[in-house]
CSV table of N, CA and C and ligand atoms in Angstrom, one decimal:
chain,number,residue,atom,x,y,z
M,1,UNK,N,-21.7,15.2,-10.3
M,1,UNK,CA,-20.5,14.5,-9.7
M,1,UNK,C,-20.7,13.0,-10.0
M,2,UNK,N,-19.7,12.5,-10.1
M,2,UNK,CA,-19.9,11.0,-10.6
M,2,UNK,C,-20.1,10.3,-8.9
M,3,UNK,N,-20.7,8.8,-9.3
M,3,UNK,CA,-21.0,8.0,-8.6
M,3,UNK,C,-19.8,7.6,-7.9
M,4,UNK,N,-19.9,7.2,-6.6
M,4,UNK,CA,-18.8,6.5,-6.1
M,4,UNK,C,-18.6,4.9,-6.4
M,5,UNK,N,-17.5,4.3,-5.5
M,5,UNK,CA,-17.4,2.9,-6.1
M,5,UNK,C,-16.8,2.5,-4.7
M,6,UNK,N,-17.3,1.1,-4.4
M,6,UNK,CA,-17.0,1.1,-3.0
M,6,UNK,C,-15.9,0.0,-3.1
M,7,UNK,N,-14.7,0.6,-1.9
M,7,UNK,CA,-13.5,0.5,-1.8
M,7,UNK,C,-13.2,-0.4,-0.6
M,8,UNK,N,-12.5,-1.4,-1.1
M,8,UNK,CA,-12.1,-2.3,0.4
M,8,UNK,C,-10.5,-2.9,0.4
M,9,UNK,N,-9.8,-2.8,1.2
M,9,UNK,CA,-8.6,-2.8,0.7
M,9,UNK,C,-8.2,-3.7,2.6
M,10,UNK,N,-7.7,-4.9,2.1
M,10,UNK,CA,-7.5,-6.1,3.4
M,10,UNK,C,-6.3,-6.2,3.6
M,11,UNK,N,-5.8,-7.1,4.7
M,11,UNK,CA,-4.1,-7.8,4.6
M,11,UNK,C,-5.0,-9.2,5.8
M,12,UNK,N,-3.9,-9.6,5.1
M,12,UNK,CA,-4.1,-11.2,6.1
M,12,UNK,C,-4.6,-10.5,7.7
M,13,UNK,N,-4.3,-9.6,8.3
M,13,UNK,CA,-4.6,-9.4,9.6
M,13,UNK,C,-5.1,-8.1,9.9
M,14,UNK,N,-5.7,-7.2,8.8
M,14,UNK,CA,-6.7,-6.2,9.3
M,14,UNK,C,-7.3,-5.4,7.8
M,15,UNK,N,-8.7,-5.3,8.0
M,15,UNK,CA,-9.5,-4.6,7.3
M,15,UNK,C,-9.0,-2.9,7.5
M,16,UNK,N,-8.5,-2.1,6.3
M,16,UNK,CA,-7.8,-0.9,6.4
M,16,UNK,C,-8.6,0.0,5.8
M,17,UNK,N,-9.3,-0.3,4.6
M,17,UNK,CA,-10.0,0.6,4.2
M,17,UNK,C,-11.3,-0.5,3.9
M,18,UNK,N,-12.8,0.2,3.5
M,18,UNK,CA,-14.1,-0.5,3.8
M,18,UNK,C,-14.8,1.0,4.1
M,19,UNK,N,-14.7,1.7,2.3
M,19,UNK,CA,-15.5,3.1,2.3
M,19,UNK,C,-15.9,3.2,0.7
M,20,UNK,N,-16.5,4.2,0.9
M,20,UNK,CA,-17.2,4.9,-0.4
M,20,UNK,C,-16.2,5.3,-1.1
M,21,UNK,N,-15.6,5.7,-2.6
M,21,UNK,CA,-14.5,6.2,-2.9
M,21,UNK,C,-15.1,7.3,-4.2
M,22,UNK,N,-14.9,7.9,-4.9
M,22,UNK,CA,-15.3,8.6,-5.9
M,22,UNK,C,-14.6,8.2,-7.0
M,23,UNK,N,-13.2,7.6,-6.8
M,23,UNK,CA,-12.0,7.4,-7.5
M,23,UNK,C,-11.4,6.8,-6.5
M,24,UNK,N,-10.1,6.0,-7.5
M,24,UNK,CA,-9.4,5.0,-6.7
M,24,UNK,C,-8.1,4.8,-7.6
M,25,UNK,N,-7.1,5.2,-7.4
M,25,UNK,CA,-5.8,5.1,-8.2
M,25,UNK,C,-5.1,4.0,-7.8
M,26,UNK,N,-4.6,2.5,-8.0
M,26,UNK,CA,-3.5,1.7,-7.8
M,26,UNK,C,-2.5,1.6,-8.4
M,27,UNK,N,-1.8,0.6,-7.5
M,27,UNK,CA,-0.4,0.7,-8.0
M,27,UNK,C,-0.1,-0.6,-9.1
M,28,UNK,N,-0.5,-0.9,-10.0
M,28,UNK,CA,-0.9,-2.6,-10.9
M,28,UNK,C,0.7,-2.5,-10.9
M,29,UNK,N,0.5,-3.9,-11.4
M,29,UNK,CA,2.4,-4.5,-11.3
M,29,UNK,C,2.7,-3.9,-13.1
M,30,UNK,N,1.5,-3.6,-14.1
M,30,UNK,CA,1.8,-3.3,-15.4
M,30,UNK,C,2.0,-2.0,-15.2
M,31,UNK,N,1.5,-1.0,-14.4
M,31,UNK,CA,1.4,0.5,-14.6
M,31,UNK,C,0.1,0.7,-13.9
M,32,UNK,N,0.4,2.3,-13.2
M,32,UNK,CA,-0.8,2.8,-12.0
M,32,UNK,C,-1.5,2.5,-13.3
M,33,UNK,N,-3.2,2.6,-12.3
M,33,UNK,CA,-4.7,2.4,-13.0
M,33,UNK,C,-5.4,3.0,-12.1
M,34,UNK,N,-6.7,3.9,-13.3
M,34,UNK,CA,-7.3,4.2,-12.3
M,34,UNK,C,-9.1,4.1,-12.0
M,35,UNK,N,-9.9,4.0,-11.4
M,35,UNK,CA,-10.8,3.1,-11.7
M,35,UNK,C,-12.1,4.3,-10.9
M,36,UNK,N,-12.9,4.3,-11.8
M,36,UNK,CA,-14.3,4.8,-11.5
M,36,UNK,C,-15.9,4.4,-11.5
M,37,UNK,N,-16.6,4.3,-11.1
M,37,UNK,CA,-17.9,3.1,-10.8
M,37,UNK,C,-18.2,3.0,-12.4
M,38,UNK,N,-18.6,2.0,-12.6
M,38,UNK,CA,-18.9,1.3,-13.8
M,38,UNK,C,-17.8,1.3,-14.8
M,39,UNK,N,-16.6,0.7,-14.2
M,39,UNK,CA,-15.6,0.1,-14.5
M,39,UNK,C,-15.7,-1.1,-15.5
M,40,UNK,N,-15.1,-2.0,-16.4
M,40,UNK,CA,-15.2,-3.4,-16.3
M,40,UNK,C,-14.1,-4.2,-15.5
M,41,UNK,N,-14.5,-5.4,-15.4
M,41,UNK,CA,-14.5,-5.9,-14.4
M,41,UNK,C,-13.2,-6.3,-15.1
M,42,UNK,N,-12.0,-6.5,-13.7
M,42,UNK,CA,-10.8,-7.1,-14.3
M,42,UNK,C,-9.9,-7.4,-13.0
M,43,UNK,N,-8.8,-8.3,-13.1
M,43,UNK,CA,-8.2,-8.9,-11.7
M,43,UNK,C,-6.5,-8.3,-12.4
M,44,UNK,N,-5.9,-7.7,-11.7
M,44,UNK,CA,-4.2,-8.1,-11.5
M,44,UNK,C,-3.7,-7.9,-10.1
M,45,UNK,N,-2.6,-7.9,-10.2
M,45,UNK,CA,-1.6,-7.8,-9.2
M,45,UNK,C,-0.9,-6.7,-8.9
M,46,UNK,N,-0.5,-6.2,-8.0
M,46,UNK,CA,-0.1,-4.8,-7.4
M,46,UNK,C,1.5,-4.9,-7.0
M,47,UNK,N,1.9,-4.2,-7.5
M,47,UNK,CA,3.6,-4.2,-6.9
M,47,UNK,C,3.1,-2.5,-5.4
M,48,UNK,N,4.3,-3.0,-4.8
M,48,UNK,CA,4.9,-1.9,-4.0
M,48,UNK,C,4.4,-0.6,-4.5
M,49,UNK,N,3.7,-0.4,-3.5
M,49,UNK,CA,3.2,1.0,-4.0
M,49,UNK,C,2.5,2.4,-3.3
M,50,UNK,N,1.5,3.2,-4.2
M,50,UNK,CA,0.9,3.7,-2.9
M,50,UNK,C,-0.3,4.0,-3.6
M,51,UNK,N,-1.5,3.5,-3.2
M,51,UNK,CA,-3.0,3.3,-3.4
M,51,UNK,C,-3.4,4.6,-2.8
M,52,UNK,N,-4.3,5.5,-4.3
M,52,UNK,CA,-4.5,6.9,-4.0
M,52,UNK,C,-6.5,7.1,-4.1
M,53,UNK,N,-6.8,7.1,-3.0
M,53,UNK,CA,-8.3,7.3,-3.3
M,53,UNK,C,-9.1,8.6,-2.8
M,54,UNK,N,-10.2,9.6,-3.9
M,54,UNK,CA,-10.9,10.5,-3.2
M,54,UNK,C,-12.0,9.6,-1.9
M,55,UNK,N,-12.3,10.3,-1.6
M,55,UNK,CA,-13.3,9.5,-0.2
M,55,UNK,C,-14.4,10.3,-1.1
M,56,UNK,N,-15.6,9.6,-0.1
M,56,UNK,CA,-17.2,10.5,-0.8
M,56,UNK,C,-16.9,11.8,-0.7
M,57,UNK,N,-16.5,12.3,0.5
M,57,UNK,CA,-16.6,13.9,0.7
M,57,UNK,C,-15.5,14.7,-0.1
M,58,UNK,N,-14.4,13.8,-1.0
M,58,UNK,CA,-13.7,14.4,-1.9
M,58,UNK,C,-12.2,14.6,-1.1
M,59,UNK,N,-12.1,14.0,0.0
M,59,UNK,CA,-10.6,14.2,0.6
M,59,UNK,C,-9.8,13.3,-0.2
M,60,UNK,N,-8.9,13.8,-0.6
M,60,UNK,CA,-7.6,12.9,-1.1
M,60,UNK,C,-7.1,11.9,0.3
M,61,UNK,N,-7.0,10.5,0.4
M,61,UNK,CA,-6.5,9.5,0.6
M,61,UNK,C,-5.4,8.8,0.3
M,62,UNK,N,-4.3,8.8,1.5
M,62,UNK,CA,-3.2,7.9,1.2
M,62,UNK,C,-3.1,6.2,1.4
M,63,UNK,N,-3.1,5.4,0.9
M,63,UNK,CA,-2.6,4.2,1.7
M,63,UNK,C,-1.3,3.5,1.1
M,64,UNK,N,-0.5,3.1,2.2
M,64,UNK,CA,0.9,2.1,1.6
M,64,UNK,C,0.5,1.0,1.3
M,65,UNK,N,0.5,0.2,0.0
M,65,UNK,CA,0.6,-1.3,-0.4
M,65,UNK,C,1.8,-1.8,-0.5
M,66,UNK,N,2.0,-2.9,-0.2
M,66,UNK,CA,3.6,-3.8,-0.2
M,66,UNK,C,3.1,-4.5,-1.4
M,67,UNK,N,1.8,-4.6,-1.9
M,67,UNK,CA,1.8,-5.6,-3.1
M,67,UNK,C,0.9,-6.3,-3.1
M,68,UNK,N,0.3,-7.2,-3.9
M,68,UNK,CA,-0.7,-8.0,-3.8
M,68,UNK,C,-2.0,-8.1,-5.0
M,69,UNK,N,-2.8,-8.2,-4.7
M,69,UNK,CA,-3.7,-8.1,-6.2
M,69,UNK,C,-5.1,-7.6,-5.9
M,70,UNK,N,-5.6,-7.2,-6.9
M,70,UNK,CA,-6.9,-6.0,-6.8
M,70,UNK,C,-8.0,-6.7,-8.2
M,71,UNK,N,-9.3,-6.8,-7.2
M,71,UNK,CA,-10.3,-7.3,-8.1
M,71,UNK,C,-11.4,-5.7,-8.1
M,72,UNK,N,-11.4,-5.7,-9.4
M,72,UNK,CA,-12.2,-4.3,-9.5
M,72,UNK,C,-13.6,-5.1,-10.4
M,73,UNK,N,-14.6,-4.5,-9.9
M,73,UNK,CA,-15.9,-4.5,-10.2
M,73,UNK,C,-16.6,-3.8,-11.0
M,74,UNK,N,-17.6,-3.2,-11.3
M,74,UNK,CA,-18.2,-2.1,-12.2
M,74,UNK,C,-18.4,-1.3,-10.3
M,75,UNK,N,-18.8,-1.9,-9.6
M,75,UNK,CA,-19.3,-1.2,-8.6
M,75,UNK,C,-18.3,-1.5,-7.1
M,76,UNK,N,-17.5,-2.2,-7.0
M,76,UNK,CA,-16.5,-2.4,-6.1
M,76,UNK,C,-14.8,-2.6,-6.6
M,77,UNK,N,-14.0,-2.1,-5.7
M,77,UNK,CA,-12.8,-2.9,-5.9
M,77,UNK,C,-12.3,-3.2,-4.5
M,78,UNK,N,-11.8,-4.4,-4.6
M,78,UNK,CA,-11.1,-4.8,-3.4
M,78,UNK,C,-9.9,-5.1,-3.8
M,79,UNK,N,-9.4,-4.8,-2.5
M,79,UNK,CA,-7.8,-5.0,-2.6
M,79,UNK,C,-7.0,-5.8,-1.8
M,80,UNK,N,-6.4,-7.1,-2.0
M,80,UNK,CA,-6.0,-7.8,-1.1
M,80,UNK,C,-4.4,-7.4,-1.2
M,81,UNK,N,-3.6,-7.4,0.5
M,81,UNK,CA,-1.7,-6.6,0.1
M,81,UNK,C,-1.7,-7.9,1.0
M,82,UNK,N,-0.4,-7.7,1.1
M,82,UNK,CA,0.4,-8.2,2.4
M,82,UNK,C,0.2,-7.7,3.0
M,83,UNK,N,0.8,-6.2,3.0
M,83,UNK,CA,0.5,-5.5,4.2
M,83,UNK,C,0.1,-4.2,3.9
M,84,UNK,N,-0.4,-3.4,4.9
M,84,UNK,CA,-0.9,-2.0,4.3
M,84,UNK,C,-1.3,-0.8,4.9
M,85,UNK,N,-1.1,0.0,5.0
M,85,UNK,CA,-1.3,1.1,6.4
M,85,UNK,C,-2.1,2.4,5.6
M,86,UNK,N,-2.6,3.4,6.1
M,86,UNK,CA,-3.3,4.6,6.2
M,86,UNK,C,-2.1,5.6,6.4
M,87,UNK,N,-1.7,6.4,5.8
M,87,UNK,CA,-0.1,7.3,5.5
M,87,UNK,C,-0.7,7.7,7.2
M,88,UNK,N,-1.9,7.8,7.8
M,88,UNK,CA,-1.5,8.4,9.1
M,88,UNK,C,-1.4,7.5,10.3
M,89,UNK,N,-1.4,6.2,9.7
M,89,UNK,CA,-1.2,4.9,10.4
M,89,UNK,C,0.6,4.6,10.3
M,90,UNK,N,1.3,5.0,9.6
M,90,UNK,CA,2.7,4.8,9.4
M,90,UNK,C,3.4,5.3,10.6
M,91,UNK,N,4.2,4.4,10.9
M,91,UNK,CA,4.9,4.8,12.3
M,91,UNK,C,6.6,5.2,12.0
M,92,UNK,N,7.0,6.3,11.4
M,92,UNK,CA,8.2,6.6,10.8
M,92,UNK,C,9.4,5.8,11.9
M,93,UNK,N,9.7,6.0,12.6
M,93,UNK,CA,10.4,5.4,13.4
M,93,UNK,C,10.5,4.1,13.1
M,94,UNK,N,9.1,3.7,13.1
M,94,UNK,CA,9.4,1.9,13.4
M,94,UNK,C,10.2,1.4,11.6
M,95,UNK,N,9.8,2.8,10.8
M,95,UNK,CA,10.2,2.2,9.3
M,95,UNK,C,11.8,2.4,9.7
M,96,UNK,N,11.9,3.7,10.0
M,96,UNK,CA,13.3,3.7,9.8
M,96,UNK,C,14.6,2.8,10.7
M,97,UNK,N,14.0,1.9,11.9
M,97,UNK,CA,14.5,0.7,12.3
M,97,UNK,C,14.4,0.0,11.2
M,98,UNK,N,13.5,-0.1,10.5
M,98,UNK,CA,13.3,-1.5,9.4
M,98,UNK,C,14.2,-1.3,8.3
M,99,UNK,N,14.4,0.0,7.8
M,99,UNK,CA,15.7,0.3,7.1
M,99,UNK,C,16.8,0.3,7.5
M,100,UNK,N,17.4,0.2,8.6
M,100,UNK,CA,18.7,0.4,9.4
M,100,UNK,C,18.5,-1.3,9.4
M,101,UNK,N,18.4,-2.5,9.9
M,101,UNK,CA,18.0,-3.5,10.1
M,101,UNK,C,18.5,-4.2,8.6
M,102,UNK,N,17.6,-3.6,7.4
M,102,UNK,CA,17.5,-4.1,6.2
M,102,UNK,C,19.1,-3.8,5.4
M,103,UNK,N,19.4,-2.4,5.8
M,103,UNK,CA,21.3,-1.8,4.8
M,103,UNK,C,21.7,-2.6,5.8
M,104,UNK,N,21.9,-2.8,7.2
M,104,UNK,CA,22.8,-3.5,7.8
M,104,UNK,C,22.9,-5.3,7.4
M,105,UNK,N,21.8,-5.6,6.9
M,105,UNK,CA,21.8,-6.7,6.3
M,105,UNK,C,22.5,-7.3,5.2
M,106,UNK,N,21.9,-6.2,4.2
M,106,UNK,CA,22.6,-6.2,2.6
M,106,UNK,C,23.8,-5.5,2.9
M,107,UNK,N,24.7,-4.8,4.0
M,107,UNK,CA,25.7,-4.7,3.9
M,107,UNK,C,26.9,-5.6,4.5
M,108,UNK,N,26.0,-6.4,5.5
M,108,UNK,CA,27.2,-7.6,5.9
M,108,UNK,C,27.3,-8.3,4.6
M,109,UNK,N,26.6,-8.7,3.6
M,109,UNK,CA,27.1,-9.2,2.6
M,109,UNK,C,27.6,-11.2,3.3
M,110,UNK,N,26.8,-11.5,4.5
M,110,UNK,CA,26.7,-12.8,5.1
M,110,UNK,C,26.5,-13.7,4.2
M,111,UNK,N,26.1,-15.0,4.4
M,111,UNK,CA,26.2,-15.8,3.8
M,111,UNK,C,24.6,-16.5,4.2
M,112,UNK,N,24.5,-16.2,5.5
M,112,UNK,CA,23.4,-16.3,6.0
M,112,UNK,C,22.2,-15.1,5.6
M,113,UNK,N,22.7,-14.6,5.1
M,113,UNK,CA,21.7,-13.4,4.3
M,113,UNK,C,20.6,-13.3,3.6
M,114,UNK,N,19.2,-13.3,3.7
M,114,UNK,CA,18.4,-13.6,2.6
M,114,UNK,C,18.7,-12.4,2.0
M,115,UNK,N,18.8,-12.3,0.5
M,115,UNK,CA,18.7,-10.8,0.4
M,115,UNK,C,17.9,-10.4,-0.3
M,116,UNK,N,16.9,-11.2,-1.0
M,116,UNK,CA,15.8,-11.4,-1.1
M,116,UNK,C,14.8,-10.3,-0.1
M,117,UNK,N,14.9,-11.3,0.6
M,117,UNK,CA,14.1,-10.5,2.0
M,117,UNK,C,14.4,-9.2,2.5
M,118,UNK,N,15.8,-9.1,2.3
M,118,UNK,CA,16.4,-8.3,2.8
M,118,UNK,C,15.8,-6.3,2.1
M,119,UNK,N,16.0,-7.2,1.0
M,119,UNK,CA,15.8,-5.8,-0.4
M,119,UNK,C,14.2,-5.4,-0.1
M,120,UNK,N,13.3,-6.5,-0.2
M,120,UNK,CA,11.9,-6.3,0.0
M,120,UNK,C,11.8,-5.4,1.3
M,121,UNK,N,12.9,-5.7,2.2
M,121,UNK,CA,12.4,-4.8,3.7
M,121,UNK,C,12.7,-3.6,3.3
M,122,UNK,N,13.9,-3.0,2.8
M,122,UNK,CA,14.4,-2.4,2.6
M,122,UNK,C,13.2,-0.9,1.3
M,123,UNK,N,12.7,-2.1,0.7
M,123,UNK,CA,11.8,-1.3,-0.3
M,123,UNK,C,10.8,-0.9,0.6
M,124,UNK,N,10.1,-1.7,1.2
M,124,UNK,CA,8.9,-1.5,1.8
M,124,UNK,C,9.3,-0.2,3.1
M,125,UNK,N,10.5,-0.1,3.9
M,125,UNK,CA,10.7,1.1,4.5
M,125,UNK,C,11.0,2.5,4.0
M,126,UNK,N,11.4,2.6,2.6
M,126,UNK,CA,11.9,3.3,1.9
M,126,UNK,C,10.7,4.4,1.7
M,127,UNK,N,10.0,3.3,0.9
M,127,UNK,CA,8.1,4.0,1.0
M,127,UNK,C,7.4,4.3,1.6
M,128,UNK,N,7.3,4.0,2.9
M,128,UNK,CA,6.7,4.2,3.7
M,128,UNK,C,7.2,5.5,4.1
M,129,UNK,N,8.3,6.0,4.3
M,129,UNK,CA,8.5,6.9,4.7
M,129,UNK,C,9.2,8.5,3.8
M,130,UNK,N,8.6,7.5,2.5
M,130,UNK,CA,8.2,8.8,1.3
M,130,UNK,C,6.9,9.0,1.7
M,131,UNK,N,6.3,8.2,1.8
M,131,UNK,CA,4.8,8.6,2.1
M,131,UNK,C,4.6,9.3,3.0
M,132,UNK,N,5.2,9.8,4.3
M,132,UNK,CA,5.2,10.3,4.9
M,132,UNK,C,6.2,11.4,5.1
M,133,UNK,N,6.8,11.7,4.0
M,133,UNK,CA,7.6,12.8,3.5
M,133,UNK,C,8.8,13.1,4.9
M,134,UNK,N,9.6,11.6,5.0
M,134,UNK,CA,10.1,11.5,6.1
M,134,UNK,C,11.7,10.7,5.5
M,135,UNK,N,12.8,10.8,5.8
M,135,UNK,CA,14.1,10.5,5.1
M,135,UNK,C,14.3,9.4,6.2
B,1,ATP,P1,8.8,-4.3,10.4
B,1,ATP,O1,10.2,-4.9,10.2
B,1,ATP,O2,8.9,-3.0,11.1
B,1,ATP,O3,7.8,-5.2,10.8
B,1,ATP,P2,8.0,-4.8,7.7
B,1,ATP,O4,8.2,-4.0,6.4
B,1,ATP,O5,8.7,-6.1,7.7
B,1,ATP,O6,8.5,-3.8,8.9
B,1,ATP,P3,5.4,-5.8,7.1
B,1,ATP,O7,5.7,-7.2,7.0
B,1,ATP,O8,5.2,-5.0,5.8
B,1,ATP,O9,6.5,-5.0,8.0
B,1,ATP,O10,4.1,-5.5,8.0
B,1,ATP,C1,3.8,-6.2,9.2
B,1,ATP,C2,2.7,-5.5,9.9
B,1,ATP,O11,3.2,-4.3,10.5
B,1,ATP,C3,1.6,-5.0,9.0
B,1,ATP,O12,0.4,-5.1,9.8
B,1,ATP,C4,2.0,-3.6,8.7
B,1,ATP,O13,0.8,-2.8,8.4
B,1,ATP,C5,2.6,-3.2,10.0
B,1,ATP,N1,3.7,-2.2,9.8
B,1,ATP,C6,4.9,-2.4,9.4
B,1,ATP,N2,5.7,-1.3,9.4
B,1,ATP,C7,4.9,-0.3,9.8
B,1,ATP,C8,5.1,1.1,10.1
B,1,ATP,N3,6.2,1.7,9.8
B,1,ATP,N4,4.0,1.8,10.5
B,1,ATP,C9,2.9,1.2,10.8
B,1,ATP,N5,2.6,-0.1,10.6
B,1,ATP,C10,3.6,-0.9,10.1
């Protein structure tokens, strides 16, 4: 069995993953990647996504990324998001306010609108609750 590679994956306000991984699939802003210990070493950026890792004992792992960038190691990768949750950490509810919230935004069509903002909320609930195989 191959060697693990140790996984850390942060957001400005909580440490979410900080484990052993066997494999680690991300979401790179060029195209998923997938990364196994004695990698070379390399930095990009992560779009909207969903970060797929075996754990040591071989369980498949979900986590939601909103984005951000991933420094991979020969023997570590860390992952810095905005934000980022454990698929059993997603609170479907609270996403699907955040999509109701976000169409009712981009549909007033305001002036006062960011819709910038608006689309990003709108992405980020969308996924979240594919990840959780929830409409
Ligand atoms: P909301 O409007 O519900 O806050 P959001 O997409 O604007 O959604 P983010 O800015 O991505 O939220 O995240 C803010 C914090 O809330 C982060 O810590 C994130 O992990 C958490 N979070 C957001 N939505 C959910 C959710 N549906 N389930 C669990 N945690 C969530």
């Amino acid at each position: 069995m191959a060697e693990n590679i140790f996984l850390e994956v942060v957001t400005p306000s909580k440490v979410v993953v900080s484990e052993d991984a066997q494999i680690v699939v991300a979401p790179g802003s060029e195209g998923e990647f997938g990364v196994l210990k004695g990698h070379t070493t390399f930095l990009t950026s992560l779009k909207l996504g969903t970060l797929r890792y075996k754990d040591s004992s071989g369980k498949d792992r979900v986590v939601f990324i909103s984005g951000g960038f991933a420094e991979v190691l020969p023997n570590k990768v860390t992952v810095l998001a905005e934000s980022a949750e454990r698929r059993k950490d997603i609170d479907p509810e609270r996403a699907r306010r955040a999509r109701e919230r976000a169409e009712k935004r981009l549909a007033s069509g305001g002036n006062d609108v960011d819709f910038v903002r608006a689309e990003a909320a709108l992405r980020r609930s969308i996924h979240r609750l594919s990840i959780v195989g929830r409409t």
